[in-house]
XYZ file of C-alpha atoms in Angstrom:
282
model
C 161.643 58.432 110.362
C 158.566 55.898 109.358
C 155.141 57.004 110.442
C 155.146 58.866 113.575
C 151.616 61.035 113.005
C 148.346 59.156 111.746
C 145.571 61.688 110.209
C 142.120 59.952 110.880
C 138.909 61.422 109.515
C 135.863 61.074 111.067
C 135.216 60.724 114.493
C 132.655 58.540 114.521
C 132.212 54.857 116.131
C 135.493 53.336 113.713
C 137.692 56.775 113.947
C 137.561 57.257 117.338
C 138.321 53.426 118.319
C 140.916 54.102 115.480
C 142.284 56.915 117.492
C 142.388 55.519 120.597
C 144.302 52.326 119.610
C 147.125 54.281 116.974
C 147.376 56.802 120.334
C 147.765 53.648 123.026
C 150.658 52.457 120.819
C 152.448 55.466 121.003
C 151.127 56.936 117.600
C 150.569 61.241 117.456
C 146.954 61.649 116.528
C 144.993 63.850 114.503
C 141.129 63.571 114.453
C 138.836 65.644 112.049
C 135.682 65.809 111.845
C 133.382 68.048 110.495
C 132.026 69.963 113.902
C 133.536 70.489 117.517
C 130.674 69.076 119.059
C 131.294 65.645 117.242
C 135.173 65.660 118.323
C 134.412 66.286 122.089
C 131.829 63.707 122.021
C 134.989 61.504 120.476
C 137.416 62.756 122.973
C 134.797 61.503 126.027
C 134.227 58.346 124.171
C 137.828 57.713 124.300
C 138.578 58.909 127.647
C 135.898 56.420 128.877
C 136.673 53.393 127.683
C 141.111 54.156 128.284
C 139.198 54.654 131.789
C 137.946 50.868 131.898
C 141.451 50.018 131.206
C 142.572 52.297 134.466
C 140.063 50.758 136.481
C 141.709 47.191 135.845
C 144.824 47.877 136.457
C 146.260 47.712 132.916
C 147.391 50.900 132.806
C 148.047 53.713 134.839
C 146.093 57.075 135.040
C 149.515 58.956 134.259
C 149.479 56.491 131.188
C 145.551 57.542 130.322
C 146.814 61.107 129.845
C 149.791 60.461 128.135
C 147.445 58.724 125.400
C 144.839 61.866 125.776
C 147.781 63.900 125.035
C 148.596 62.675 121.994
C 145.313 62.997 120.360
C 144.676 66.469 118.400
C 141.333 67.107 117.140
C 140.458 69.638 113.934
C 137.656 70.555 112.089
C 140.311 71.568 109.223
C 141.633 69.073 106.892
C 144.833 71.506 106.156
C 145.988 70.146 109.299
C 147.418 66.815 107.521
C 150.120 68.624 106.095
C 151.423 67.346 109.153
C 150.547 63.391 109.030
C 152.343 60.843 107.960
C 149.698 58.312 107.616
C 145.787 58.359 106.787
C 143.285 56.686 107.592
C 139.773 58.121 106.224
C 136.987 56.623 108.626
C 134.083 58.620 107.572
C 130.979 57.704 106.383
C 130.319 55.252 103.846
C 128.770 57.021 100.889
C 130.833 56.818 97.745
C 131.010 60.595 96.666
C 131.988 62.016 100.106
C 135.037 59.539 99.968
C 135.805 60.816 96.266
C 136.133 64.278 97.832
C 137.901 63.644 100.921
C 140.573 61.686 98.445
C 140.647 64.377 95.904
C 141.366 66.892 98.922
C 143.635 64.594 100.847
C 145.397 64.102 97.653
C 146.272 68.052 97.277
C 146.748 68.591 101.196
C 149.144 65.762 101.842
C 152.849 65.246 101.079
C 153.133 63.021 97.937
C 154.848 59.777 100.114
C 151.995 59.676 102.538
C 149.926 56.388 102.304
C 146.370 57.690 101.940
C 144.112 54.261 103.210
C 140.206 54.005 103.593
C 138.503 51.965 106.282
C 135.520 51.436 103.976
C 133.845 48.033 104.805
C 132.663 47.766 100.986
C 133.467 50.313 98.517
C 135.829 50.112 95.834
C 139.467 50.700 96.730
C 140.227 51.125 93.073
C 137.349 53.580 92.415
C 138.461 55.636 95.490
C 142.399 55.653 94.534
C 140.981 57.428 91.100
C 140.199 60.560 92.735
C 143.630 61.089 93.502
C 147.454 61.174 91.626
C 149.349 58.529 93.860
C 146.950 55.118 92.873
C 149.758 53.539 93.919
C 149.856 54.933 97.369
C 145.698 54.147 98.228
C 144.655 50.849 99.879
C 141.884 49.413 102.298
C 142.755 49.429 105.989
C 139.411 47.593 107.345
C 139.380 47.716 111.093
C 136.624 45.733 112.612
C 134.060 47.306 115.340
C 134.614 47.633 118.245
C 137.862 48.304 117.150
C 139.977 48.367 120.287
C 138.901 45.035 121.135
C 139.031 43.144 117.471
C 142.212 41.611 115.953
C 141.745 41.556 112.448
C 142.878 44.294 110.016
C 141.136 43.283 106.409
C 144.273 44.723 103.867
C 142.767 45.546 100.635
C 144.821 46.456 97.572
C 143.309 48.798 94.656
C 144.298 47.613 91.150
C 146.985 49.868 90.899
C 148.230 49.207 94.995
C 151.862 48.904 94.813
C 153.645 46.382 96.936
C 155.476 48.528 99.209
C 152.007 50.437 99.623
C 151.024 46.787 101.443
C 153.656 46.084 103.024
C 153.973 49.509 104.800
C 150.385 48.789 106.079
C 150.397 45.451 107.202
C 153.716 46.648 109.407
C 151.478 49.519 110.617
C 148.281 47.275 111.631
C 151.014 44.921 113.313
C 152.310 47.531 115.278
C 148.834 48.451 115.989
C 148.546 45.142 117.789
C 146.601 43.770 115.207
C 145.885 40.712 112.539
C 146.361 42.303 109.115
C 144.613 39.869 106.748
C 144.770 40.196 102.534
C 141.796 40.188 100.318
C 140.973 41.242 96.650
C 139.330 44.284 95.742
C 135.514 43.309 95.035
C 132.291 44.244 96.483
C 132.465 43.690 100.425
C 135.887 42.531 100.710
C 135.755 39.038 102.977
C 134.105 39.822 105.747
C 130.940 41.652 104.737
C 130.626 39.807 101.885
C 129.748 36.901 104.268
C 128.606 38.251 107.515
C 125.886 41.349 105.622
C 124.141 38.679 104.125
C 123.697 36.558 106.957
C 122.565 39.811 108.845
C 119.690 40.552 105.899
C 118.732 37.363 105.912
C 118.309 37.456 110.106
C 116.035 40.776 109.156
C 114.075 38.534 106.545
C 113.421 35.878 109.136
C 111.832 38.673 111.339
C 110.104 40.374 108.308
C 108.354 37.125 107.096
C 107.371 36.204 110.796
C 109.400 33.235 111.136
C 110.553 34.434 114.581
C 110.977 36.943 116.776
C 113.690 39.198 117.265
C 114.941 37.701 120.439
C 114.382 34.106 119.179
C 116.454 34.746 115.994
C 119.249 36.028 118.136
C 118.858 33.138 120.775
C 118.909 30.896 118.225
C 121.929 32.152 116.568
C 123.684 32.472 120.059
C 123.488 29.556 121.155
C 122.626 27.443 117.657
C 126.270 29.020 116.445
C 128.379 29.976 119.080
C 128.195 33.410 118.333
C 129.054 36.236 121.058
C 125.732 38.303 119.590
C 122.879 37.637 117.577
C 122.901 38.721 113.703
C 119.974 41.461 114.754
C 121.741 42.731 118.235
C 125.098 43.203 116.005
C 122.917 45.115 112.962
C 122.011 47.756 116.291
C 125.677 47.553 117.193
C 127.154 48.059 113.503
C 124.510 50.649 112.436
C 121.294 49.833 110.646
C 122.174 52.689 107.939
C 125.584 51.270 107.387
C 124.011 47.477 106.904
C 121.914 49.017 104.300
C 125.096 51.097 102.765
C 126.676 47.930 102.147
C 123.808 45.843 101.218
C 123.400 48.300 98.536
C 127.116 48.040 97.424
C 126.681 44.260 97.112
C 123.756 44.603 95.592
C 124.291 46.872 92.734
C 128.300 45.955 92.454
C 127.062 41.995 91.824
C 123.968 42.596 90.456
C 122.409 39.450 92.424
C 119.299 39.339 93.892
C 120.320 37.423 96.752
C 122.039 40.779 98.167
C 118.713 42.578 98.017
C 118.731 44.555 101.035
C 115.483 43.600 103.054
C 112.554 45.957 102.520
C 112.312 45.748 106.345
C 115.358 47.452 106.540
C 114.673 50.023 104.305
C 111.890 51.044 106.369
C 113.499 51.178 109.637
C 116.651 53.353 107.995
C 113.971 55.923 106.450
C 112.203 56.267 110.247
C 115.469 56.620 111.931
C 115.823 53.140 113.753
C 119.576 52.866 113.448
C 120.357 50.969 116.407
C 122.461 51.830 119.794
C 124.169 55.176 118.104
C 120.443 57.103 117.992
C 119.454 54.728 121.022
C 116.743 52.431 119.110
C 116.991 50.342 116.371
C 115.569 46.116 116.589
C 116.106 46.833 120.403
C 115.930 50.109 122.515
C 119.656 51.152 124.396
């Protein structure tokens, strides 16, 4: 039968662009989340940008519903007795994901793939909250993730090969770019693009710029589509500090201190285009 029904928790920024893309490929969806209000904010978030896709003529509206349709949302995790598939999108704070494993790990038939779309964590610390080690692996979509290729593939220790090969199919038939890397702090990508970010919130602490000079700069000095501070807003200035922190204490390096700026502007709330302010206002 293969994988016909993907579970995603959390309905946030990465689960609900993960929703909408398993859903546009033909994929049954269930969302959870931990409040109705949350999932109907999802469900509009969706419906908007399939909507964009309308507008151009990609797709039809009859083909906007159709994708709707296939999206279920819960606030019950007993629901993925049902999935096939998981992919745990939720937020990235080590314990919570410990739980949601241990639970998924009761809840869900023994064959299902459980995989976490943790930009930094530990793959092999997550798969120990759970009896199928073999069965947990990194599935790192990048944000937005309806418009990004790449797939990062991370293995745990004990990640068997069939395990990877299931999920590279899946992210192919996703539409995407599934890319390997080892299991160590921040993966490939956020290994190399967190610390550029910190050091692009340095610059601004120590006054060597300003905020839309550093981006400028980086724009047009790099050829990059946004600058390192407009894509902190974007990516969540509480998440850049979540993974700073991972680098941090999983290298024990000093050059992944996470900028005291940053700390400060976390604590007061400033955590960029989700809460509508952050190094710019939205």
């Amino acid at each position: 039968m293969g994988i016909q029904t993907i579970g995603i928790i959390g309905a946030g920024q990465m689960g609900s662009g993960i929703a909408q893309v398993a859903a546009s490929k033909g994929f049954k969806v269930i969302l959870n989340d931990i409040n109705e209000e949350i999932l109907q904010g999802s469900l509009k978030t969706i419906s908007k940008h399939i909507q964009r896709s309308v507008d151009k003529n990609k797709i039809s509206a009859a083909d906007k519903d159709q994708i709707l349709e296939r999206i279920r949302t819960t606030t019950s995790l007993e629901e993925f007795k049902e999935v096939d598939f998981v992919v745990e999108a939720a937020t990235e704070k080590v314990q919570l994901k410990l739980d949601l494993f241990r639970r998924l790990d009761q809840i869900c038939s023994p064959d299902v793939i459980l995989a976490t779309n943790t930009s930094s964590i530990s793959i092999t610390l997550i798969a120990t909250a759970t009896t199928r080690r073999d069965k947990v692996i990194g599935m790192h979509f990048m944000n937005p993730v309806p418009v990004m290729r790449l797939v990062e593939v991370i293995r745990g220790f004990e990640t068997s090969d069939e395990t990877y090969q299931t999920v590279v199919q899946l992210a192919k038939e996703l539409g995407k770019v599934p890319s390997e890397a080892n299991d160590y702090p921040g993966f490939v990508a956020n290994r190399i693009l967190m610390p550029m970010i910190n050091e692009a919130i340095y610059a601004l602490y120590e006054g060597v710029a300003t905020k839309e000079s550093i981006d400028t700069i980086m724009k047009l000095g790099t050829n990059q589509p946004m600058g390192p501070l407009e894509l902190a807003d974007l990516i969540g200035l509480d998440t850049c500090l979540a993974i700073m922190e991972v680098l941090y204490e999983g290298f024990s390096d000093s050059k992944y201190r996470p900028c005291p700026l940053l700390r400060k502007m976390v604590t007061a709330g400033y955590l960029g285009r989700k809460v509508g302010k952050g190094f710019y206002e939205y």
